[in-house]
CSV table of C-alpha atoms in Angstrom, one decimal:
chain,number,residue,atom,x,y,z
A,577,UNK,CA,29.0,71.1,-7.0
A,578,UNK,CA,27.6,70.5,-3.3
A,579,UNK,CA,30.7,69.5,-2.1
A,580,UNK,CA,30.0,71.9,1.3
A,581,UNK,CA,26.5,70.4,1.9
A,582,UNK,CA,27.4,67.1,3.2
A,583,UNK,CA,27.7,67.0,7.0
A,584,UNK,CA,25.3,70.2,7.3
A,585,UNK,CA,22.3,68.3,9.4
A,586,UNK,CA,24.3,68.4,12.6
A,587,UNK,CA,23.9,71.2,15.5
A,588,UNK,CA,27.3,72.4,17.2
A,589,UNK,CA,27.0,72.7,21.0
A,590,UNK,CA,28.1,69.3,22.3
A,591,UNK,CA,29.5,67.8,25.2
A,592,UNK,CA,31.8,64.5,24.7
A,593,UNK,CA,31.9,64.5,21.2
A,594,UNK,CA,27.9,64.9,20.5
A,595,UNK,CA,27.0,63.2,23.6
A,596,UNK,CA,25.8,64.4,27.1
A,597,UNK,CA,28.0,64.1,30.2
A,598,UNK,CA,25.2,62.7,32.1
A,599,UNK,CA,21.4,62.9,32.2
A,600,UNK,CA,19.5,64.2,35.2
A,601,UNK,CA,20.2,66.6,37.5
A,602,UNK,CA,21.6,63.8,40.2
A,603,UNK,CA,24.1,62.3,37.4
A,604,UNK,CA,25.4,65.6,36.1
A,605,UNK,CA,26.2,67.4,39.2
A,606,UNK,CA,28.5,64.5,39.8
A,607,UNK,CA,30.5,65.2,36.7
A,608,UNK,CA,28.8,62.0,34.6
A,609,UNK,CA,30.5,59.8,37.3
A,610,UNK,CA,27.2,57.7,37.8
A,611,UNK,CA,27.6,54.3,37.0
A,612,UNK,CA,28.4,53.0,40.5
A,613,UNK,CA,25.9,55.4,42.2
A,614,UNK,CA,22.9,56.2,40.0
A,615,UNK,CA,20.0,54.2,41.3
A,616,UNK,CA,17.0,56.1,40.2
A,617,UNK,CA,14.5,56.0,37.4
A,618,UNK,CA,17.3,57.5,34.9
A,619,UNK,CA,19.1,54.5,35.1
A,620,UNK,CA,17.6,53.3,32.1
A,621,UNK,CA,19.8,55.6,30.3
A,622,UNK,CA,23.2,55.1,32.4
A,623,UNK,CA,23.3,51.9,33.8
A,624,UNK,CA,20.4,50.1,33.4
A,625,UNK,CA,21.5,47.7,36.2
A,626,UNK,CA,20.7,51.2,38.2
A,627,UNK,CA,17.0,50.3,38.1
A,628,UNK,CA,17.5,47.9,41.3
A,629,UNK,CA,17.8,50.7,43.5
A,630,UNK,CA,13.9,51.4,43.0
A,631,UNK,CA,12.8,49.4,45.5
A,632,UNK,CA,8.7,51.3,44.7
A,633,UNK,CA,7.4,52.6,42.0
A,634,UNK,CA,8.7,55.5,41.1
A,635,UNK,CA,8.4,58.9,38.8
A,636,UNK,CA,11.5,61.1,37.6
A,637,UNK,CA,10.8,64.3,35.3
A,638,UNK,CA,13.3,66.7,34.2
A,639,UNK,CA,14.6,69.4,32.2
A,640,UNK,CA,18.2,71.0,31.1
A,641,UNK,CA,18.6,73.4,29.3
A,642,UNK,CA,21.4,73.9,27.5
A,643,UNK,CA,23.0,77.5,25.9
A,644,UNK,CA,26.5,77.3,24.1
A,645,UNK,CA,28.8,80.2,23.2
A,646,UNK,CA,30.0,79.9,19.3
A,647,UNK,CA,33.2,82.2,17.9
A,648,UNK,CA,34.7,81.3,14.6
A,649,UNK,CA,37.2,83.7,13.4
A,650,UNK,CA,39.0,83.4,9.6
A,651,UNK,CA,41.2,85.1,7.4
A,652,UNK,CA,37.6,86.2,4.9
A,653,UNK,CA,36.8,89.0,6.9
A,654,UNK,CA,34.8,86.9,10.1
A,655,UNK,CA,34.6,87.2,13.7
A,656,UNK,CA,31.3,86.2,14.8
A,657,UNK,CA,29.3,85.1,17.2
A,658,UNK,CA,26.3,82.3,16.7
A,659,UNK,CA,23.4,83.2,17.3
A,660,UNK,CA,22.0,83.3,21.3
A,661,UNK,CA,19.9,79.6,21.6
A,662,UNK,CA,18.8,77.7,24.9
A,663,UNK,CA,17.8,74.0,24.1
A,664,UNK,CA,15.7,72.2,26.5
A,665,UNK,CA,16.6,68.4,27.0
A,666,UNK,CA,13.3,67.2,28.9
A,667,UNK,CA,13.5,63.2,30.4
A,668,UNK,CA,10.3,61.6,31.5
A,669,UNK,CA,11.2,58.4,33.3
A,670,UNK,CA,9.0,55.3,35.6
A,671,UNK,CA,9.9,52.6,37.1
A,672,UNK,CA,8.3,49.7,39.7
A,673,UNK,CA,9.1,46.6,41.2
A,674,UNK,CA,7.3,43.3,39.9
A,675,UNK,CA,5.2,41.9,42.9
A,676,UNK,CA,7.2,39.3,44.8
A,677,UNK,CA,9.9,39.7,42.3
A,678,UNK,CA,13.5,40.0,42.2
A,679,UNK,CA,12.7,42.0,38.8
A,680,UNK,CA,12.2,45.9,38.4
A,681,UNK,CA,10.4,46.9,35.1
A,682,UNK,CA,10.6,50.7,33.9
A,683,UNK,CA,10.3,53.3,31.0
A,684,UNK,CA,12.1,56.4,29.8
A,685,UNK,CA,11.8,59.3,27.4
A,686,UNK,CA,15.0,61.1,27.0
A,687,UNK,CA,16.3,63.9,24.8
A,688,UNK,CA,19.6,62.4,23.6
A,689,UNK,CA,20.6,65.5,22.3
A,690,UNK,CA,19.1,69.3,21.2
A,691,UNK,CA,21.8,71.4,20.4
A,692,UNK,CA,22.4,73.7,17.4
A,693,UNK,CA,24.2,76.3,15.8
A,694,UNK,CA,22.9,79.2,13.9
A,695,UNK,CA,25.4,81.8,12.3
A,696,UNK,CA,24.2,85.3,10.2
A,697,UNK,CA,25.9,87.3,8.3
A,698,UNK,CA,28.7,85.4,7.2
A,699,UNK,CA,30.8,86.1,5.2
A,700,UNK,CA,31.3,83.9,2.5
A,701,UNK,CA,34.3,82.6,1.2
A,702,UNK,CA,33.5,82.6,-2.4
A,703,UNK,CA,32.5,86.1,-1.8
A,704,UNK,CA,37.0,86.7,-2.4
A,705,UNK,CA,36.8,85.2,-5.6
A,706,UNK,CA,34.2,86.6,-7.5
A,707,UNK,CA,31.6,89.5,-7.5
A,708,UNK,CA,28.3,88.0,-5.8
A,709,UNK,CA,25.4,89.6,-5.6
A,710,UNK,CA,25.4,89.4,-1.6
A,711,UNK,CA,28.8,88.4,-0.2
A,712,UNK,CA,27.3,87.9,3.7
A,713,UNK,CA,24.7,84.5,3.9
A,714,UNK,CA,23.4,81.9,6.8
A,715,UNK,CA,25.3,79.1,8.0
A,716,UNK,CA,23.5,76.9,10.4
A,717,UNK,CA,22.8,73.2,11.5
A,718,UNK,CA,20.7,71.5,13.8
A,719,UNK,CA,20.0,67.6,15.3
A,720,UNK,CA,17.2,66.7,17.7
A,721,UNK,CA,17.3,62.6,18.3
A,722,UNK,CA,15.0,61.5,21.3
A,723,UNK,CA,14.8,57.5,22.8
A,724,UNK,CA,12.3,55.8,24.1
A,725,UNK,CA,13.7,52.9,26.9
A,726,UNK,CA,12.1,50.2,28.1
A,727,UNK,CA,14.1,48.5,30.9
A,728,UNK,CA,14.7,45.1,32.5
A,729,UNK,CA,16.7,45.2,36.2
A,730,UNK,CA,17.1,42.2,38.6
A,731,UNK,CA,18.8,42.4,41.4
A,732,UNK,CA,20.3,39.4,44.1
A,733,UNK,CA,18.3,39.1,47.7
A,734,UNK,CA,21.5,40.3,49.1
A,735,UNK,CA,21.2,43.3,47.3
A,736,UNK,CA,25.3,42.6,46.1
A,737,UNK,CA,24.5,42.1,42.6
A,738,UNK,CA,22.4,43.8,40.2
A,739,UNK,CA,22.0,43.4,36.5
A,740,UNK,CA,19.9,45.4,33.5
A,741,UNK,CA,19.3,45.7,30.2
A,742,UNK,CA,17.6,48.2,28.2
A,743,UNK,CA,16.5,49.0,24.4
A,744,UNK,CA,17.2,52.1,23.1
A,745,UNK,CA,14.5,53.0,20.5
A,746,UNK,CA,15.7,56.5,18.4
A,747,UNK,CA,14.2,59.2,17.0
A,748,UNK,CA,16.2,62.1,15.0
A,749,UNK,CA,15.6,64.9,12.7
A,750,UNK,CA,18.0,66.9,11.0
A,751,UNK,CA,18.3,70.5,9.4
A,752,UNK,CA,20.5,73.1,7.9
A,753,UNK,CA,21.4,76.1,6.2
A,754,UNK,CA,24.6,75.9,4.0
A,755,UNK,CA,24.6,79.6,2.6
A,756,UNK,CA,21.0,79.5,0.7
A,757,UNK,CA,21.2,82.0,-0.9
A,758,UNK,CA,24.6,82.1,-2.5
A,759,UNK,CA,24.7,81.2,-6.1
A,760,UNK,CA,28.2,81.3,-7.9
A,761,UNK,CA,29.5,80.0,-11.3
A,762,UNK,CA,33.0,80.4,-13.2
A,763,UNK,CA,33.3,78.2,-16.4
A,764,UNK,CA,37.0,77.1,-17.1
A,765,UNK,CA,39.4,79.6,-18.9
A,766,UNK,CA,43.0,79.9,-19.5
A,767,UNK,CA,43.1,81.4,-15.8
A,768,UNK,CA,41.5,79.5,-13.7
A,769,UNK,CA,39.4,76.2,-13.6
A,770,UNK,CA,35.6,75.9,-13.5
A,771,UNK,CA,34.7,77.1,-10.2
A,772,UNK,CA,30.5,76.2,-8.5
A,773,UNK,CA,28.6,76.5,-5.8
A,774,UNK,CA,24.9,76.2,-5.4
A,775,UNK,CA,23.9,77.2,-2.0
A,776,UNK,CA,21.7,74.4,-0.3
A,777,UNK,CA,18.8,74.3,2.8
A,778,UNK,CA,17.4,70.8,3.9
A,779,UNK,CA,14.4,70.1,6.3
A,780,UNK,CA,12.6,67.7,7.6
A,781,UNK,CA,15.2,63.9,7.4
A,782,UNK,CA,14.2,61.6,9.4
A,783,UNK,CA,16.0,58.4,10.9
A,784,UNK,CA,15.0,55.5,13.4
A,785,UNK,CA,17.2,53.4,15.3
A,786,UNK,CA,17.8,50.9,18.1
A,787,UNK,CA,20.3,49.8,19.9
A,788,UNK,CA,20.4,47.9,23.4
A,789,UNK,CA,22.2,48.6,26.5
A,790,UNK,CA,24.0,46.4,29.4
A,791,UNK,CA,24.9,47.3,32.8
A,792,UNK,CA,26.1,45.7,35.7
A,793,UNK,CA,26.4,47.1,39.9
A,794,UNK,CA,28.3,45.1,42.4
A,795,UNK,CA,28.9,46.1,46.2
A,796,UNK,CA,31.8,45.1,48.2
A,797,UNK,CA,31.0,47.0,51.8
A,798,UNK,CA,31.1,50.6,51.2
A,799,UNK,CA,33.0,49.9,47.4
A,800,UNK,CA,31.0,49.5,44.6
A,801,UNK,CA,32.1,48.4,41.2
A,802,UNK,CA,29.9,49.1,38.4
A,803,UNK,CA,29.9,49.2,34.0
A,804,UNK,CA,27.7,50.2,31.1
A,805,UNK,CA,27.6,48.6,27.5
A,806,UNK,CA,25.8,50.5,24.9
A,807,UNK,CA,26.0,49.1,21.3
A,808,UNK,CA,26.2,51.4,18.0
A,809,UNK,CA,23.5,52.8,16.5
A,810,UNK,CA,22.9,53.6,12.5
A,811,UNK,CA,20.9,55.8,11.4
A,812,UNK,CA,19.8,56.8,8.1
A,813,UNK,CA,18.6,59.8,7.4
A,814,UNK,CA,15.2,60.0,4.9
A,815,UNK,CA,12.7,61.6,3.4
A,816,UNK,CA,14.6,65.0,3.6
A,817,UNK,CA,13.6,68.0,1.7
A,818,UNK,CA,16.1,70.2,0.0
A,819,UNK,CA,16.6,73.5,-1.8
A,820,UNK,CA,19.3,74.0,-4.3
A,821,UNK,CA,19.9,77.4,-5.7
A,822,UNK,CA,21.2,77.3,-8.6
A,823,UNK,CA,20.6,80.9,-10.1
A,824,UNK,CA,23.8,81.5,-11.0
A,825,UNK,CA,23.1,79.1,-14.1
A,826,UNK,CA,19.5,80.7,-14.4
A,827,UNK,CA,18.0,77.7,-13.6
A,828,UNK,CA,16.4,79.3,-10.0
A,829,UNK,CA,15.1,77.6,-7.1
A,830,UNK,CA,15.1,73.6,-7.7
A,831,UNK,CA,13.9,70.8,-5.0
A,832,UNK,CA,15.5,67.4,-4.4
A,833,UNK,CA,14.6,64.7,-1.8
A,834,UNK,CA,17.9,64.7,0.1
A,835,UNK,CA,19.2,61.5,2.1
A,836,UNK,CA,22.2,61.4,4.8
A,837,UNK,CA,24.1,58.0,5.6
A,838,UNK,CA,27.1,57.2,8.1
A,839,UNK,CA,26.2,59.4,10.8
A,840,UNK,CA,25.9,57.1,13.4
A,841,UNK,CA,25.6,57.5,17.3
A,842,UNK,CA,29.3,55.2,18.4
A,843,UNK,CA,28.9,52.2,20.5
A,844,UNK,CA,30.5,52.9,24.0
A,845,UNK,CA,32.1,51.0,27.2
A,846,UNK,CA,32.3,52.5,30.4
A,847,UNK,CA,33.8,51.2,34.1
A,848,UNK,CA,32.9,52.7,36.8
A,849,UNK,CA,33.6,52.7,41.2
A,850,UNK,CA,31.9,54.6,43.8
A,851,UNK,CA,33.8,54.6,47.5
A,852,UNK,CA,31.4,55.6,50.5
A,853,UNK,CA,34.3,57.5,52.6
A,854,UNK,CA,32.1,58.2,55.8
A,855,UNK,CA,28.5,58.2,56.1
A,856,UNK,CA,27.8,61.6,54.7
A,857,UNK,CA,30.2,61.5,51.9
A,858,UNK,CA,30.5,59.5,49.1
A,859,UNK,CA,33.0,59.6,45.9
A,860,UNK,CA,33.2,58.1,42.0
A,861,UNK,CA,35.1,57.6,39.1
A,862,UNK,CA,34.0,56.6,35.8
A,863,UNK,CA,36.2,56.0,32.6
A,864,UNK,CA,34.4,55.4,29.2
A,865,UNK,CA,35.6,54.9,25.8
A,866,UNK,CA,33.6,56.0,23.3
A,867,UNK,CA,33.9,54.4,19.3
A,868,UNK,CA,33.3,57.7,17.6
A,869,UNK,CA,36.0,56.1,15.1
A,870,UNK,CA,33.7,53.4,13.5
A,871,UNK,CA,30.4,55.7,13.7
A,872,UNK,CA,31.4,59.2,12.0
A,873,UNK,CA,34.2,58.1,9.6
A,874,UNK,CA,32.4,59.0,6.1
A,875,UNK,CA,29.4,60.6,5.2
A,876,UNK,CA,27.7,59.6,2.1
A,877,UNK,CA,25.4,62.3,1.4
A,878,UNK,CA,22.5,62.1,-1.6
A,879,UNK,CA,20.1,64.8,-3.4
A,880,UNK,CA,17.6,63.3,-5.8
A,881,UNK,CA,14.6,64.1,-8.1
A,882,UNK,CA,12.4,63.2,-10.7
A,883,UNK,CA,12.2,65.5,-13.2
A,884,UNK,CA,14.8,65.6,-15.8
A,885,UNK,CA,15.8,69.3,-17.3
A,886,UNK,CA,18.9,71.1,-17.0
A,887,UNK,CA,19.9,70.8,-13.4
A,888,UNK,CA,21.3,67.8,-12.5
A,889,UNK,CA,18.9,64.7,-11.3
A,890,UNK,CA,21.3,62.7,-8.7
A,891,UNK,CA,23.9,64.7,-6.6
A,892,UNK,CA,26.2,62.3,-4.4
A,893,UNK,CA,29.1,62.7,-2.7
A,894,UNK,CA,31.3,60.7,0.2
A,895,UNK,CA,32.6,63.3,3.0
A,896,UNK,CA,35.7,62.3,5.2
A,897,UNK,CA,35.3,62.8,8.9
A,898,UNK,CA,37.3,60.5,10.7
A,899,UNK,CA,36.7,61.0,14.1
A,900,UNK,CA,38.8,59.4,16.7
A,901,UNK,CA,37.8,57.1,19.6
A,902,UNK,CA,37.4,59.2,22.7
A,903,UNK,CA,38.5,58.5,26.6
A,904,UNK,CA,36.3,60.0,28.8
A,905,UNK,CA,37.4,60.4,32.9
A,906,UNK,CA,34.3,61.6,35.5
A,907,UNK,CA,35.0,62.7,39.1
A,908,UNK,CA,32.1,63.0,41.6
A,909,UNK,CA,31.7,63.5,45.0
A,910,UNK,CA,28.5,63.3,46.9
A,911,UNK,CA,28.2,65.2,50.7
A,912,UNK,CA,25.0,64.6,52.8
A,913,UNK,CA,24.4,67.3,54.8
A,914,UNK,CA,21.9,66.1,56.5
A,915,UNK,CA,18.9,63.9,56.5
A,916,UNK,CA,17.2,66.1,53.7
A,917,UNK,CA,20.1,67.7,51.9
A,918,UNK,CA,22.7,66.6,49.3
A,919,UNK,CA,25.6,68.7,48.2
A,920,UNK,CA,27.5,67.4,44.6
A,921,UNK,CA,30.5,68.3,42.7
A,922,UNK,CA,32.0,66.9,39.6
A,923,UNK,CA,34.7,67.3,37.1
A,924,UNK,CA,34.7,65.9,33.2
A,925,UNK,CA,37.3,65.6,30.7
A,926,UNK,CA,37.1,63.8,27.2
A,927,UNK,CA,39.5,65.2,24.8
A,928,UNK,CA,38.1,66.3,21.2
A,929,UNK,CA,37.3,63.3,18.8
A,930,UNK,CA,37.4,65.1,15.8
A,931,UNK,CA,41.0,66.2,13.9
A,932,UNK,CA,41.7,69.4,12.9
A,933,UNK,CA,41.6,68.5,9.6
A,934,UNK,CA,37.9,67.4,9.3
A,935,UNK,CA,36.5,70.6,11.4
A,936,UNK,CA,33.6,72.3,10.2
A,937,UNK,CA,32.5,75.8,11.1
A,938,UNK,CA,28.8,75.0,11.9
A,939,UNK,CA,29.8,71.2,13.9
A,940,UNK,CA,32.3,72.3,16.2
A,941,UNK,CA,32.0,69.6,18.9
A,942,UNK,CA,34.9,70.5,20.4
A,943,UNK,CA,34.5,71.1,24.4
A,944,UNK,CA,36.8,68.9,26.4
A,945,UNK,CA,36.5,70.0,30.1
A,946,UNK,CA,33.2,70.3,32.3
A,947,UNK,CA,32.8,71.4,35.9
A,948,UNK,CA,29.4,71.0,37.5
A,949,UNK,CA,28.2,71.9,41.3
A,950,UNK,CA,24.2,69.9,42.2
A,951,UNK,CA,22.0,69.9,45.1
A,952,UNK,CA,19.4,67.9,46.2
A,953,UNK,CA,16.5,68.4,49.0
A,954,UNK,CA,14.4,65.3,49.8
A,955,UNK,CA,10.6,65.9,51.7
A,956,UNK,CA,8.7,62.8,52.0
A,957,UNK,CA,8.0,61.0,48.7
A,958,UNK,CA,9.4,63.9,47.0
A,959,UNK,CA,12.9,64.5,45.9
A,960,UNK,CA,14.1,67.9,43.9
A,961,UNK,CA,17.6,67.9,42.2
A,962,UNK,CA,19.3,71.1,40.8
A,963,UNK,CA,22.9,71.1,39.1
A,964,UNK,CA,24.6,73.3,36.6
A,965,UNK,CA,27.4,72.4,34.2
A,966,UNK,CA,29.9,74.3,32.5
A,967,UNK,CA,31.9,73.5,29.1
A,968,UNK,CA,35.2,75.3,29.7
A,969,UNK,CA,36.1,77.4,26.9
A,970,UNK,CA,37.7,75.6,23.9
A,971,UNK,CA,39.4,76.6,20.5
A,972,UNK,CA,40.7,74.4,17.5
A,973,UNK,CA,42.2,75.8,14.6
A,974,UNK,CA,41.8,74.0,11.1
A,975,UNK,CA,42.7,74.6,7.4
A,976,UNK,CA,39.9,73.0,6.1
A,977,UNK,CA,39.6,74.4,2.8
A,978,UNK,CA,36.6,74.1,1.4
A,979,UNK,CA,35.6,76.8,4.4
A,980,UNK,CA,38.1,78.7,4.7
A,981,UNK,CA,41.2,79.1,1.9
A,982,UNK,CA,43.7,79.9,4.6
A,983,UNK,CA,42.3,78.7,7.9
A,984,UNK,CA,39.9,79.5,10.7
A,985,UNK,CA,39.3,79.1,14.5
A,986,UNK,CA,36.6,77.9,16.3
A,987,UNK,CA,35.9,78.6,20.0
A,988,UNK,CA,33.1,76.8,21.9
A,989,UNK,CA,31.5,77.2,25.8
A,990,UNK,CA,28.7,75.7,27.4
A,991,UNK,CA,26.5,76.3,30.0
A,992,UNK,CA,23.6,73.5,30.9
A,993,UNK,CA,21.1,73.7,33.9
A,994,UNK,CA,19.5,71.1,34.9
A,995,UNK,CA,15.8,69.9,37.1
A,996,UNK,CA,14.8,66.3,38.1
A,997,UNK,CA,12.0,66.0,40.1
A,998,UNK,CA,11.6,62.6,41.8
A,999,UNK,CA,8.0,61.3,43.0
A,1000,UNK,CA,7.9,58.0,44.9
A,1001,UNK,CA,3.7,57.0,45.5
């Protein structure tokens, strides 16, 4: 009966799979290739073993803001754009040395994701199987998931080796649309069988999480060798509120407590060199492989209430996903061009985790190559970084049919700005 609801509390515009390329203005104008070079208050989101490089206390803010292009196309009468969004990503970080310490301590805020997808007037595609009442409804989905990350670095007094660890502390909301006002109901006859759908909105579920995060840095000369562990994460969404219309059956608006499981963030391993060619330029390469495989598989997906009448009490239903793991390759180059300015480049590529078979019109996480440009202009204790990133256009065709009875495309580009402004006291 809700058979369409189930992954709805996801937004669209994503990067690698739902993850970011890199956070911070320094770290995604080089492509995400940052876990050799990132040595900044961020770290604590990259490569923790970063941190070291503070050798003062020091204060990062920033904000991205990120604005995706949406097309789906199908054979119901579709071809639509989502609706225009821009999603600021804001990152607070701090970090000092201890006092006659080899030990750095810090603290982050950071908008893990922010994306989200908002289609109107679409068409249905129940609306070429039976009269309705309105054949054009919303379609829409949206994630916000912050983390809080307090950090532990330690570098050696040759400055060679450096180590940190830091505990990722989340924060995510979920919301959707899954046409809410569509209202359709065929009992079973000689032609056809019983046919249902009771259109659904959901607001407000909540989940919290932790999960910890390893890095390592080691310098050889001008080669650096550097990687990041960062261990799964499972959230469980609560105290949801949904909306079930189920006029078709005369039985109106009716309100459930709605509950989202298996929608995890993946656990992920990444390896990473930087190469100082000359003194004014400087290149990386990371690789990461991300476990989307074990952390959006199946989604078990519950509606609830008290009140016994004619509408069902308990709705459940398991979704299959299956994601695949993902391989993620970062280029960066760094060029000084003098004592004050820094000129980046970068390159991404991490092809789409999730099969054709599983896609869903409103979670189209399907971009796969990034190029991003940065700059960055230093002035005493201050530093400024600027970089832009572009999703290439991408399209995946599916035949999911609960969507679409004969098929649809989706077609996703990005474009992210980004600011980090550094402050050293």
């Amino acid at each position: 009966m809700v058979g369409l609801v189930v992954l709805a509390p996801l937004r669209a515009g994503a990067t690698n799979g739902m993850n970011l390329i890199g956070y911070g203005a320094v770290s995604c104008g080089m492509g995400g290739a940052d876990l050799a070079l990132v040595d900044n208050a961020t770290a604590m989101n990259i490569n923790p073993a970063g941190l070291s490089g503070c050798c003062q206390p020091e204060i990062s803010a920033g904000l991205s803001l990120m604005q995706s292009r949406n097309h789906h196309a199908d054979s119901h009468g579709n071809d639509l754009l989502a609706r225009e969004q821009q999603f600021p990503l804001p990152l607070l970080a701090w970090a000092s040395p201890l006092p006659d310490s080899a030990f750095i301590v810090g603290c982050g805020i950071f908008a893990q994701g922010g994306m989200g997808l908002e289609y109107h007037h679409f068409r249905t595609p129940f609306a070429d199987r039976a009269p309705l009442p309105r054949e054009h409804d919303s379609l829409s989905s949206n994630l916000s998931y912050m983390k809080i990350t307090p950090t532990l670095a330690w570098r050696r007094s040759d400055d060679r080796l450096r180590l940190g660890i830091s505990l990722n502390l989340g924060y995510a909301e979920a919301d959707m649309r899954l046409f809410p006002a569509t209202s359709l109901y065929l009992p079973a006859s000689a032609a056809c069988t019983e046919v249902g759908f009771f259109g659904v909105k959901m607001k407000d579920a909540r989940a919290y999480s932790a999960a910890l995060r390893l890095g390592f840095q080691y310098r050889w000369g001008d080669f650096t060798l550097a990687g990041a562990y960062l261990s799964a994460t499972d959230q469980h969404f609560r105290g949801g509120r949904a909306q079930v219309n189920y006029n078709a059956i005369g039985a109106g608006l009716r309100g459930y407590e709605a509950e989202l499981d298996g929608f995890n963030w993946p656990q992920q391993i990444g390896l990473g060199c930087s190469y100082q060619v000359s003194p004014a330029l400087r290149l990386a390469l990371d690789v990461d492989w991300i476990n989307w495989s074990q952390a959006i598989d199946r989604i078990r997906f519950s509606l609830h209430r008290n009140q016994a009448d004619e509408v069902p009490q308990r709705i459940r239903m398991n979704y299959p996903m299956h994601w695949n793991d993902q391989w993620v390759i970062a280029l960066g180059l760094e060029y000084r061009l003098s004592s004050r300015w820094r000129l980046r480049g970068g390159y991404n590529y991490g092809k789409s985790p999730v099969p054709s078979r599983y896609l869903l019109p409103y979670f189209p996480a399907i971009a796969e190559q990034h190029l991003t440009a940065g700059l960055g202009y230093a002035a005493g204790r201050w530093r400024l970084d600027l970089a832009c990133e572009w999703a290439l256009p991408h399209a995946q065709a599916s035949h999911n049919s609960l969507y679409c009875h004969h098929g649809f495309k989706e077609e996703m580009s990005q474009f992210t700005t980004h600011l980090l402004l550094h402050y050293r006291p």
